[in-house]
Coordinates of C-alpha atoms in Angstrom, one line a residue:
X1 CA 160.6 124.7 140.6
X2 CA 159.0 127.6 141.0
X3 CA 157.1 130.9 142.6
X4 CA 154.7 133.0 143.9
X5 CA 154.4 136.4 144.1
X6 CA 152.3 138.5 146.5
X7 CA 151.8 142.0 144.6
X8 CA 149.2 143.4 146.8
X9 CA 147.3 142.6 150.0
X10 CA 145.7 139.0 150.0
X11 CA 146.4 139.5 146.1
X12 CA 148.9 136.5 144.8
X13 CA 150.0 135.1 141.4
X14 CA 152.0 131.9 141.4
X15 CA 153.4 129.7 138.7
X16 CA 155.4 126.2 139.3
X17 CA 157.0 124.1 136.8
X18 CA 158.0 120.7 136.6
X19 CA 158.5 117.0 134.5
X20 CA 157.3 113.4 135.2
X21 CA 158.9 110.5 134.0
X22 CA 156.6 107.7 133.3
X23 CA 157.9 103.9 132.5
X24 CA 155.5 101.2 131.7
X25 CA 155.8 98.0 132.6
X26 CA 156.1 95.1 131.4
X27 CA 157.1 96.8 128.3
X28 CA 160.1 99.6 127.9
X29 CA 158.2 102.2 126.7
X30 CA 158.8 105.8 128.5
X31 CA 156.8 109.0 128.4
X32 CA 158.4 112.8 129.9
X33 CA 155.7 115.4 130.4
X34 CA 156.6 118.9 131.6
X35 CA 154.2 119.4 134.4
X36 CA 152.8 123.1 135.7
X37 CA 150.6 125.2 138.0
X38 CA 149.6 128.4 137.4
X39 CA 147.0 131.1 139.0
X40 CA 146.5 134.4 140.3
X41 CA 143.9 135.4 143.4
X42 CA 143.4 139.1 143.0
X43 CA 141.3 140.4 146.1
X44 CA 139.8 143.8 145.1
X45 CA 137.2 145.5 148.0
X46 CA 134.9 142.9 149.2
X47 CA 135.5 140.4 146.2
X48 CA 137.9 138.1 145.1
X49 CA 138.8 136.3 142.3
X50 CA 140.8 133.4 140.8
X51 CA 142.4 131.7 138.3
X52 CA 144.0 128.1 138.1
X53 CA 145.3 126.4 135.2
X54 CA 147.5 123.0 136.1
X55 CA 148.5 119.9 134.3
X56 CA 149.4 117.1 136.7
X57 CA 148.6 113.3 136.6
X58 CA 145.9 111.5 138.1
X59 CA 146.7 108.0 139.6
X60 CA 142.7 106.8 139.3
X61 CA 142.6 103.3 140.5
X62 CA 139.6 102.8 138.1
X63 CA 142.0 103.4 135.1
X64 CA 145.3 104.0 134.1
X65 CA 147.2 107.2 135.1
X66 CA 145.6 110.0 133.2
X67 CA 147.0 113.2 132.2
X68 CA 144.4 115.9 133.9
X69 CA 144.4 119.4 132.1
X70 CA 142.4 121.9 134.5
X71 CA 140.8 125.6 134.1
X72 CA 139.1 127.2 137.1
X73 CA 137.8 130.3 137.6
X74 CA 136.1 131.6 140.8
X75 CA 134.5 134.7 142.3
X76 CA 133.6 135.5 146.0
X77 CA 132.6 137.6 148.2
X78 CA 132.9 137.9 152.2
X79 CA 130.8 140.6 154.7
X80 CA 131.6 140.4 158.3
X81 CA 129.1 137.3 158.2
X82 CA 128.4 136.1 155.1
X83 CA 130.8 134.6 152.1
X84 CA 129.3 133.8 148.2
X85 CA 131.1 132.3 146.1
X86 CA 130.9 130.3 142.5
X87 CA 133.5 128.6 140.6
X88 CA 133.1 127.2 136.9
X89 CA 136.0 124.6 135.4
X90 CA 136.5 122.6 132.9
X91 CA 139.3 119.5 133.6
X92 CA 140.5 117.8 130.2
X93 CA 141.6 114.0 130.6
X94 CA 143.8 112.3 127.9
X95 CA 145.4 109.3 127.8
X96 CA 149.3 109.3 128.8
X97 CA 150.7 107.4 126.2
X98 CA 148.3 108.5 123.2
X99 CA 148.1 112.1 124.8
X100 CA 143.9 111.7 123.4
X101 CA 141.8 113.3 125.0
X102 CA 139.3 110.7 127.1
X103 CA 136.6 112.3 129.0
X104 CA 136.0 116.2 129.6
X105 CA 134.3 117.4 133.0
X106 CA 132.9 120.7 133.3
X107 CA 131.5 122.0 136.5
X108 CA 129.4 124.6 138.0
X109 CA 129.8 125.5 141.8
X110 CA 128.2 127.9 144.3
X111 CA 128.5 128.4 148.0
X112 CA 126.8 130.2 150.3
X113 CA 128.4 130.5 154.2
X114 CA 126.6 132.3 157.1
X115 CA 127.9 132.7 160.5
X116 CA 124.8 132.8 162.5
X117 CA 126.6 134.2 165.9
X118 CA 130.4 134.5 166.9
X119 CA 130.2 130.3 167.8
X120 CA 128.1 129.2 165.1
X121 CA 127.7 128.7 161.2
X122 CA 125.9 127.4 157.9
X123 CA 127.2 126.2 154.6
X124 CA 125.1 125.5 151.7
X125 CA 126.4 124.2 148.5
X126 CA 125.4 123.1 145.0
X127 CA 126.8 122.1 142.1
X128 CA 126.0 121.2 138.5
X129 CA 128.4 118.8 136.6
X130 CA 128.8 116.9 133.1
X131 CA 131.1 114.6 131.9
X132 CA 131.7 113.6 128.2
X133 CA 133.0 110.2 127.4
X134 CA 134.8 110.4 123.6
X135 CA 135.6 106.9 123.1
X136 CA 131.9 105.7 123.2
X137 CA 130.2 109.4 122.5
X138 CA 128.1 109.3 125.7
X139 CA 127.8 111.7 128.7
X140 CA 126.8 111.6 132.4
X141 CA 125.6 114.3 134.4
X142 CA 126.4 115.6 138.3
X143 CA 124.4 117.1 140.7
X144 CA 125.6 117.5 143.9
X145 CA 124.3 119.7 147.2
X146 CA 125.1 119.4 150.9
X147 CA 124.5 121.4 153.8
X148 CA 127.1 122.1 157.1
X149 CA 125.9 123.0 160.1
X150 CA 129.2 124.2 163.0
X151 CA 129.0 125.0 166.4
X152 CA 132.3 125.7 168.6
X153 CA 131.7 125.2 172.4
X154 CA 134.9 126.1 173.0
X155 CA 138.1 127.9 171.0
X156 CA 139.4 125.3 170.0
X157 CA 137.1 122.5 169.6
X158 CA 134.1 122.3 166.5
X159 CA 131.5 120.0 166.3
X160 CA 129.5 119.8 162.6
X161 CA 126.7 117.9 161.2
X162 CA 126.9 117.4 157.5
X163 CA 124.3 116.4 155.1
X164 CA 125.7 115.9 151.3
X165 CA 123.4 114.7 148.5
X166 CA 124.5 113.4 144.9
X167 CA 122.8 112.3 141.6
X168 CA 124.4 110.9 138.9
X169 CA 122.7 110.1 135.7
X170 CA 123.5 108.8 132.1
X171 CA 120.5 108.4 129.4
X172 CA 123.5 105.8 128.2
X173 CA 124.5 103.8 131.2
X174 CA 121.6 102.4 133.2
X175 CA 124.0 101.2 135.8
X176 CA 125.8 104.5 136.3
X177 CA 122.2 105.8 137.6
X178 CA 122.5 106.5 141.5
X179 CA 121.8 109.2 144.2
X180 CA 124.1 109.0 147.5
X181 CA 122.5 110.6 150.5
X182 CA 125.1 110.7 153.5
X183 CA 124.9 112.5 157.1
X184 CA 128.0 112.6 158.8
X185 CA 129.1 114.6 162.0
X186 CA 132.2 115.9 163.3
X187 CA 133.9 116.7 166.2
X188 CA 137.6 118.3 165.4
X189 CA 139.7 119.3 168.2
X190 CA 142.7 121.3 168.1
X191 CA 146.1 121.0 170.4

């Protein structure tokens, strides 16, 4: 259950509420978490900014389902041509049943789009990243980048090339270590 409320032009708050029932099997145990979504966007001249604060569950096929706690804040600002933005959050992680907290992420994020003519734009972005690992006092950290290229030949059809680049490393975990580099291109059409 819940709302949102528009109390100005492109200027929204919102706040949802709910529970989850979890049973674990094989054994009879049963956990009930309120659940919730919160935030406001507040667009003021040529900026906006935002607020999100949630507790939902993660199904992570990697682990168990984990509680996620999340706190985002961004800024941006859009010309006729050009948006900025940049985000920071931090996203808790506990353990359902123990309700300890597991790993914390924080993350740095800025964008920069740029519509070179009417058919045509760019997207750069970067971001910073760390995770901390509590239950063996180690960390990894994120960088990520990527660059968008999009070019509509016709109203309703966009074509895109897409280059995204990550690093991940861990002075702890020598197998963590990697970099990803990945082109990819799409064609969307619309009907």
């Amino acid at each position: 259950a819940g709302f949102a409320y528009a109390y100005a032009m492109d200027s929204t708050s919102w706040f949802t509420i709910g529970n989850s029932w979890l049973a674990f099997w094989p054994s009879d145990e049963r956990i009930s978490q309120v659940t919730w979504d919160a935030g406001i966007i507040q667009k003021s001249g040529k900026y906006t900014y935002s607020f999100n604060a949630k507790l939902t569950y993660v199904e992570d096929p990697f682990y168990i389902v984990r509680r996620e706690d999340r706190y985002v804040a961004t800024i941006s600002r859009s010309t006729e041509r050009t948006s900025l933005g940049i985000s920071a959050g931090r996203y808790e992680y506990r353990n359902v049943a123990s309700q300890h907290l597991e790993h914390t992420r924080h993350a740095l994020t800025g964008t920069i789009s740029h519509a070179s003519t009417q058919t045509s734009k760019i997207i750069y972005d970067v971001s910073i990243g760390r995770i901390n690992d509590y239950a063996p006092d180690r960390y990894t950290a994120l960088y990520r980048g990527g660059v968008r290229f999009e070019y509509m030949p016709y109203a309703s059809t966009t074509v895109a090339l897409h280059y995204r680049y990550a690093n991940v490393y861990s002075p702890d975990v020598y197998a963590a270590n990697h970099s990803n580099n990945r082109f990819i291109l799409d064609v969307k059409k619309e009907f």
